[in-house]
Short mmCIF file of C-alpha atoms in Angstrom, two decimals:
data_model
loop_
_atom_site.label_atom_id
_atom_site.label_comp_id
_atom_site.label_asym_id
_atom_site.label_seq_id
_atom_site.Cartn_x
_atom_site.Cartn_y
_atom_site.Cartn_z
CA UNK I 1 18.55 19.17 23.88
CA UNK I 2 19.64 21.06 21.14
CA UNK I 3 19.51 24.57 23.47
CA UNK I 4 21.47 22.02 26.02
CA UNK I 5 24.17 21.55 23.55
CA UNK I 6 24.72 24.97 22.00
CA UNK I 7 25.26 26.53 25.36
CA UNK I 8 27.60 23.87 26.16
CA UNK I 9 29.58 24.33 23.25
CA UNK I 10 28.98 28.33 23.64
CA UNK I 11 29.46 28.70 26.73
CA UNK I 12 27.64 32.10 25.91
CA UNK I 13 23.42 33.02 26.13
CA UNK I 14 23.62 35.02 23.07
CA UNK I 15 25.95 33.12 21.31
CA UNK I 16 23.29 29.76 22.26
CA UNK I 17 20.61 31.70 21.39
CA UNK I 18 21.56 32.64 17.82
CA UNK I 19 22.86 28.76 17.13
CA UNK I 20 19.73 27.80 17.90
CA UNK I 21 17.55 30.77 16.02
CA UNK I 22 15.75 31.87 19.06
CA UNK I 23 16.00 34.86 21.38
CA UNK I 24 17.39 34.56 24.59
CA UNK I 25 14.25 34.43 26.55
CA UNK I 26 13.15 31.10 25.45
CA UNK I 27 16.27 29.27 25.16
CA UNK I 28 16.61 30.26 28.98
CA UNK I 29 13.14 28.87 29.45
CA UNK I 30 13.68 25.70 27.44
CA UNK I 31 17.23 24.85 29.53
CA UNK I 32 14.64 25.38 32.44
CA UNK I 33 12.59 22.98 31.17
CA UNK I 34 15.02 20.05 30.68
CA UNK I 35 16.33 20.96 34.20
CA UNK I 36 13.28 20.26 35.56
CA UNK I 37 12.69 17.10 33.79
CA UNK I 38 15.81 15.77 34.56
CA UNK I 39 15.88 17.10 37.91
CA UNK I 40 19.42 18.12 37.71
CA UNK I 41 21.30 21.20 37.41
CA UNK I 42 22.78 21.28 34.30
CA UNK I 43 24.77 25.07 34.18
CA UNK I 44 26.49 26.88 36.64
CA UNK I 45 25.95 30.54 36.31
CA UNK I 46 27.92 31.70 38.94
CA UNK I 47 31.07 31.66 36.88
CA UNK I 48 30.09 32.74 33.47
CA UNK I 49 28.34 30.11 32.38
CA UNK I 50 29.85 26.37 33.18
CA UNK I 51 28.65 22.46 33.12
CA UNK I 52 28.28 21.03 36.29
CA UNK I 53 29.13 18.00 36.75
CA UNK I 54 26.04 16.30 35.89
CA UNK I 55 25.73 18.45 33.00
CA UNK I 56 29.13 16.70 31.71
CA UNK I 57 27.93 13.44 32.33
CA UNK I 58 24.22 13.85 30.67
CA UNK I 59 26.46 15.93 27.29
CA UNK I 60 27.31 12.72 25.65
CA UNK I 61 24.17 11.45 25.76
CA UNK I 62 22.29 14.84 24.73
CA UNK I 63 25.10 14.70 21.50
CA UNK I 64 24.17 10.88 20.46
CA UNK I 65 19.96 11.67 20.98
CA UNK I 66 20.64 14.82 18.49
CA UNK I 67 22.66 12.75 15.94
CA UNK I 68 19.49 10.33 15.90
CA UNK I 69 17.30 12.73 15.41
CA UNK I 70 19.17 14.60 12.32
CA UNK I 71 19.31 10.99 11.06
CA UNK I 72 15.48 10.13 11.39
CA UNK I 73 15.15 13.26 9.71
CA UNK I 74 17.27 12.43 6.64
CA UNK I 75 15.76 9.05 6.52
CA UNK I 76 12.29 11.09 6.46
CA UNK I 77 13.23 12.96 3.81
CA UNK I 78 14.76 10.56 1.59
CA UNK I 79 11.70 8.37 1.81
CA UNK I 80 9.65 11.36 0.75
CA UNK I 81 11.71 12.12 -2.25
CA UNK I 82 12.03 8.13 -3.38
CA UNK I 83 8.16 7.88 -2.88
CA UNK I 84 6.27 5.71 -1.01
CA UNK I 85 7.78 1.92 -0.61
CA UNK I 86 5.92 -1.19 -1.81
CA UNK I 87 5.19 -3.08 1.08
CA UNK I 88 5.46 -7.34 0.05
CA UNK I 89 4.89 -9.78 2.82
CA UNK I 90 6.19 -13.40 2.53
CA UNK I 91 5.42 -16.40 4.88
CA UNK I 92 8.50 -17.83 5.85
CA UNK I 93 7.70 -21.02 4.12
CA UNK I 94 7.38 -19.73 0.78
CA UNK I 95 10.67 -21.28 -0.73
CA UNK I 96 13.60 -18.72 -1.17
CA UNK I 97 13.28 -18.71 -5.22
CA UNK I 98 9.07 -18.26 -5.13
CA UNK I 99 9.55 -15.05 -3.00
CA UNK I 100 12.54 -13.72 -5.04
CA UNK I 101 10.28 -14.33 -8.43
CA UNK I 102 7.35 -12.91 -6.43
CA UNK I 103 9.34 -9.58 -5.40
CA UNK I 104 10.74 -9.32 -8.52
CA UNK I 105 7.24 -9.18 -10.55
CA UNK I 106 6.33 -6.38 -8.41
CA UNK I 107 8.44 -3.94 -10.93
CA UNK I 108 6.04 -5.53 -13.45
CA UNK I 109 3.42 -2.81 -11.84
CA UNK I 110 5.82 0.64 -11.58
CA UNK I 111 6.63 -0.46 -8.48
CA UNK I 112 10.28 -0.45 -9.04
CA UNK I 113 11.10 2.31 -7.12
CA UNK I 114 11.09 1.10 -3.35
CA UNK I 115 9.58 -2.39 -1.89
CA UNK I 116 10.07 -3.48 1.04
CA UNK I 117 9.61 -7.19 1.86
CA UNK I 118 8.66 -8.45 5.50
CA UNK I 119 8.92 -11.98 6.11
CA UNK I 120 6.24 -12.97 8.94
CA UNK I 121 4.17 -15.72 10.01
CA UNK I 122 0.99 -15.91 8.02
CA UNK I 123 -1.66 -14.85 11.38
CA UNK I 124 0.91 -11.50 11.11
CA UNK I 125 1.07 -11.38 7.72
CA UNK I 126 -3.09 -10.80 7.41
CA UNK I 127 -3.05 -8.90 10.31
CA UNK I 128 -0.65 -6.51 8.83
CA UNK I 129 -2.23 -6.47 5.68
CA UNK I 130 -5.65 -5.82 6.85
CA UNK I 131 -4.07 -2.85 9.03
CA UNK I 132 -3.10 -1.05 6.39
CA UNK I 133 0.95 -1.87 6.95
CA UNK I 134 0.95 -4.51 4.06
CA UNK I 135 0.00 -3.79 0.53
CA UNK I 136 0.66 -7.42 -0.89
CA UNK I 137 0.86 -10.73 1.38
CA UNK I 138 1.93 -14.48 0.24
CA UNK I 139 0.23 -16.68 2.75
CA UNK I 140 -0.39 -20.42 3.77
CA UNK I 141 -3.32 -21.97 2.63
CA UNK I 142 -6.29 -22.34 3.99
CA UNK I 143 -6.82 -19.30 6.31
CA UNK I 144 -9.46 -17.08 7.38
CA UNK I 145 -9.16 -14.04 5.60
CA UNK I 146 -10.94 -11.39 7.22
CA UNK I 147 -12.40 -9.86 4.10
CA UNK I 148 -9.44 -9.77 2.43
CA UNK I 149 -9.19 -10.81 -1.16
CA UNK I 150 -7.27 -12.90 -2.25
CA UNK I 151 -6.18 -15.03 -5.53
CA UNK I 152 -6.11 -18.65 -6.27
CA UNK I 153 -4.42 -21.35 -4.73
CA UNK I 154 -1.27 -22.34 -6.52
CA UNK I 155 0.01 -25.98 -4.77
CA UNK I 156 3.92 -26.34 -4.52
CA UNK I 157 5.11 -30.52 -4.80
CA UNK I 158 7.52 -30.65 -1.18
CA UNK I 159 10.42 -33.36 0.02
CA UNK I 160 10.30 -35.56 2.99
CA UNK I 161 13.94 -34.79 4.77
CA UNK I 162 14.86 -37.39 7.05
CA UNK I 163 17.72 -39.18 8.55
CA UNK I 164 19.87 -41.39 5.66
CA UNK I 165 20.68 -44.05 8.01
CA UNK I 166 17.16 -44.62 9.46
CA UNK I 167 17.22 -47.78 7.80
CA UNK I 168 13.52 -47.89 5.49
CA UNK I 169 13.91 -44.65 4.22
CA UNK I 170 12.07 -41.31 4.21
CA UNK I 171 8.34 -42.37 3.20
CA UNK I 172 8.22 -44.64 6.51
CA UNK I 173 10.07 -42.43 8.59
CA UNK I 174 7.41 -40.29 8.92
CA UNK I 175 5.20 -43.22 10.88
CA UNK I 176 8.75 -43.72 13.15
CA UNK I 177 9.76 -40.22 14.07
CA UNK I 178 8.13 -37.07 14.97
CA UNK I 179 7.59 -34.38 12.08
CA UNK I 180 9.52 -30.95 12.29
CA UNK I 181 6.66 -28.28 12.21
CA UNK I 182 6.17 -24.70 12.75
CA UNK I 183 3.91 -23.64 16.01
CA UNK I 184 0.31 -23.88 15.45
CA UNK I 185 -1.00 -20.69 15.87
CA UNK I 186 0.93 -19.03 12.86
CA UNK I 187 -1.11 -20.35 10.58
CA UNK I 188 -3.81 -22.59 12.79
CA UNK I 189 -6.09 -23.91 9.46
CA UNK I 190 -3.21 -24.57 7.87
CA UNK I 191 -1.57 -26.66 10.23
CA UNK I 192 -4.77 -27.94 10.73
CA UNK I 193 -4.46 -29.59 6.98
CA UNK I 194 -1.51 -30.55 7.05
CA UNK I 195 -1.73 -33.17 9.82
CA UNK I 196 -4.71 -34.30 8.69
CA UNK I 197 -3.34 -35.57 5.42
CA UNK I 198 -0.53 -37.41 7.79
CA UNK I 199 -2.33 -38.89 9.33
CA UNK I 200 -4.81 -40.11 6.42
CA UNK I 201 -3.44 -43.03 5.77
CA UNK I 202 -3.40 -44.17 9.31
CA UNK I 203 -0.27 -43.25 10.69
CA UNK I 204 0.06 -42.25 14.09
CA UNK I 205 2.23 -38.66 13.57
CA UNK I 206 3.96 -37.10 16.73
CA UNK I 207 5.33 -33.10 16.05
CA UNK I 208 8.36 -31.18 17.26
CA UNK I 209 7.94 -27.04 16.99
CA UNK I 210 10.71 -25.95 15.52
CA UNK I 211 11.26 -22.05 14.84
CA UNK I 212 12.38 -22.96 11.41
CA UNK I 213 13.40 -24.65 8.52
CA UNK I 214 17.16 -24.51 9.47
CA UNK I 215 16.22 -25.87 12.62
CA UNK I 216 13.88 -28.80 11.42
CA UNK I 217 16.39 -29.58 8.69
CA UNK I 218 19.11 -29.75 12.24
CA UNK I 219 16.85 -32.05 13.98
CA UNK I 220 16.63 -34.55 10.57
CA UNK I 221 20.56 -34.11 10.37
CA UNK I 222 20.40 -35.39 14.47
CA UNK I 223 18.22 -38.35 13.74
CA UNK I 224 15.43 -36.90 15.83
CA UNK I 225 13.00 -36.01 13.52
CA UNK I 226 11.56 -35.65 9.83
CA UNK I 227 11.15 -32.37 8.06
CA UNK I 228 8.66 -31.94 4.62
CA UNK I 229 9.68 -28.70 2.72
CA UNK I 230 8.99 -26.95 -0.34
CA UNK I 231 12.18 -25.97 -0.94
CA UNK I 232 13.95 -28.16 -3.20
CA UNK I 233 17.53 -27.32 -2.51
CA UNK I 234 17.22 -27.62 1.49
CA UNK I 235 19.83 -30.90 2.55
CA UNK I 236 22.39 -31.79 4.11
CA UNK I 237 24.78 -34.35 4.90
CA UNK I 238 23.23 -37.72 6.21
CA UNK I 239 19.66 -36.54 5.24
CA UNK I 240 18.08 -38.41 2.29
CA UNK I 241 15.62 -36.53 0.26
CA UNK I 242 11.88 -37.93 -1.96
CA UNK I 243 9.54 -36.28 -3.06
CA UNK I 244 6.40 -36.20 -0.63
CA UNK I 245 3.38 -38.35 -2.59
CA UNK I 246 2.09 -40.95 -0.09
CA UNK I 247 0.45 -38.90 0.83
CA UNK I 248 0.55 -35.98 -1.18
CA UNK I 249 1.61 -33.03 1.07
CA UNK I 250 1.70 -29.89 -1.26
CA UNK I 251 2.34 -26.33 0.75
CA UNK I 252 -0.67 -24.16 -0.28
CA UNK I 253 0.10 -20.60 -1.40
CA UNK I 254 -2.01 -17.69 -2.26
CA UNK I 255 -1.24 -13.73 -2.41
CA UNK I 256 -3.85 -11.44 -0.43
CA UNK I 257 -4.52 -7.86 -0.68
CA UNK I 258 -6.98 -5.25 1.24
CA UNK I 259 -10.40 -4.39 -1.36
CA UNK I 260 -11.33 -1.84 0.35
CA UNK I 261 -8.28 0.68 0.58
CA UNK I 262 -8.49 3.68 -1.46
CA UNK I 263 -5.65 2.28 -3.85
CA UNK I 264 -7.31 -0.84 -4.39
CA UNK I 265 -7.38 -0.86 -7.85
CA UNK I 266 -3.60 -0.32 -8.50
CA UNK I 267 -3.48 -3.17 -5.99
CA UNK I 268 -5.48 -5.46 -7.30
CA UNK I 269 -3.24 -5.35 -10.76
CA UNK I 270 -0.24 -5.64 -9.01
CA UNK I 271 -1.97 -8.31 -7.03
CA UNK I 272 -2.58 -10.43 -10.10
CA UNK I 273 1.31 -10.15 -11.35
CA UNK I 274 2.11 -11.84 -8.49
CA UNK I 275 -0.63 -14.80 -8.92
CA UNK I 276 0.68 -14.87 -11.92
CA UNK I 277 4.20 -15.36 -10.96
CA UNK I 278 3.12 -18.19 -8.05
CA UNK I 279 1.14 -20.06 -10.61
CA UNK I 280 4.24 -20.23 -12.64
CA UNK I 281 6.60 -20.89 -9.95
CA UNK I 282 4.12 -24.00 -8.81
CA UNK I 283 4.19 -25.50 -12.19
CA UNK I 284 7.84 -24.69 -12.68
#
């Protein structure tokens, strides 16, 4: 592409040639090349050399590939000069303030440089993090790990949302309508749990998958259904708010991290700044 576009511009073999820093036997080779995979003619050389009209229309595109590409570069390079990023991964229900004092303990450990944070559900989070493409995870309670490792269990209170004007309140809406929940199979022993303790006092719970909080916290605002969150600014208006303790329905968090890399060590301190900072942020 780039021999495509200096001859364009050129309008010349030599003058291509030198652009590019090659001799003129290869740049001819290399536009023969691209012909050939784009099974067009691209030059007329019949009259100096000319575009054709496909070679006009495929310019544009060869201009915008070439502006990527010196841009992936650039990226490449700055990342090699910044060092390599801290990579955090959050479960989306870890409350907004949890994962900001989570990310923020990470410069705790050096690591103030670059961090990247990925928020995922918790089957990708441990997938990632056992892959290599995680250093740091904050996942739902209980899961199966995978030989991860992984700290302890720090137990967040949550809030029953549901609909003001549902007449006998929050506590028995949950028998009345169906519970706002996230799909099973992001977190499958977790959401195991949790409707087990619903339904331990003998309630008969219905669901409704939801994508996400904003969207359970819409279907409470609708009157369709009841939402329990950790988060304890999440309302709105026409959704009443207590605290969830018949039964207790606590969101189970703990941060897990790969043993066996070869930077495990460094890890495994960084690791235990951010138990730190969830065992505060439980009891906060």
């Amino acid at each position: 592409m780039e021999i495509f576009v200096a001859l364009a511009e050129e309008e010349h073999f030599g003058a291509a040639a030198r652009r590019v820093g090659i001799t003129q036997p290869p740049l001819s080779q290399g536009l023969r090349r691209l012909e050939e995979l784009l099974g067009v003619r691209l030059f007329d050389r019949n009259r100096g050399v000319t575009l054709t009209d496909e070679g006009s229309l495929l310019l544009p595109h060869a201009r915008r590939a070439l502006a990527a590409l010196t841009e992936l570069r650039r990226t490449g390079a700055r990342e090699q000069f910044d060092g390599r990023r801290f990579r955090l991964g959050l479960a989306p229900e870890v409350p907004a303030r949890v994962a900001a004092a989570t990310a923020a303990e990470t410069t705790r450990a050096g690591r103030q440089n670059r961090i990247s944070v990925l928020t995922a559900p918790t089957a990708t989070l441990l997938s990632e993090t056992a892959a290599g493409r995680l250093d740091i995870a904050v996942i739902r309670h209980p899961s199966v790990l995978h030989g991860l490792a992984a700290g302890p269990v720090a137990l967040f209170p949550t809030w029953i949302l549901s609909p003001a004007d549902h007449g006998t309140g929050s506590r028995h809406a949950l028998g009345r309508l169906p519970v706002a929940v996230r799909p099973r199979a992001e977190a499958p022993a977790a959401y195991d749990l949790f409707v087990d303790a619903l339904a331990s006092r003998g309630r008969r719970t219905e669901t409704v998958v939801v994508s996400d909080e904003r969207a359970g916290l819409a279907l409470v605002a609708a009157g369709q259904a009841v939402l329990v969150t950790a988060d304890r600014t999440l309302t709105a208006d026409g959704v009443e708010r207590v605290e969830a303790l018949d039964p207790p329905l606590p969101l189970r968090l703990r941060v897990v991290w790969d043993a066996r890399r070869p930077d495990s060590e460094s890890t495994a301190r960084t690791a235990q700044l951010l138990v730190e900072a969830l065992s505060l942020q439980a009891a906060a």
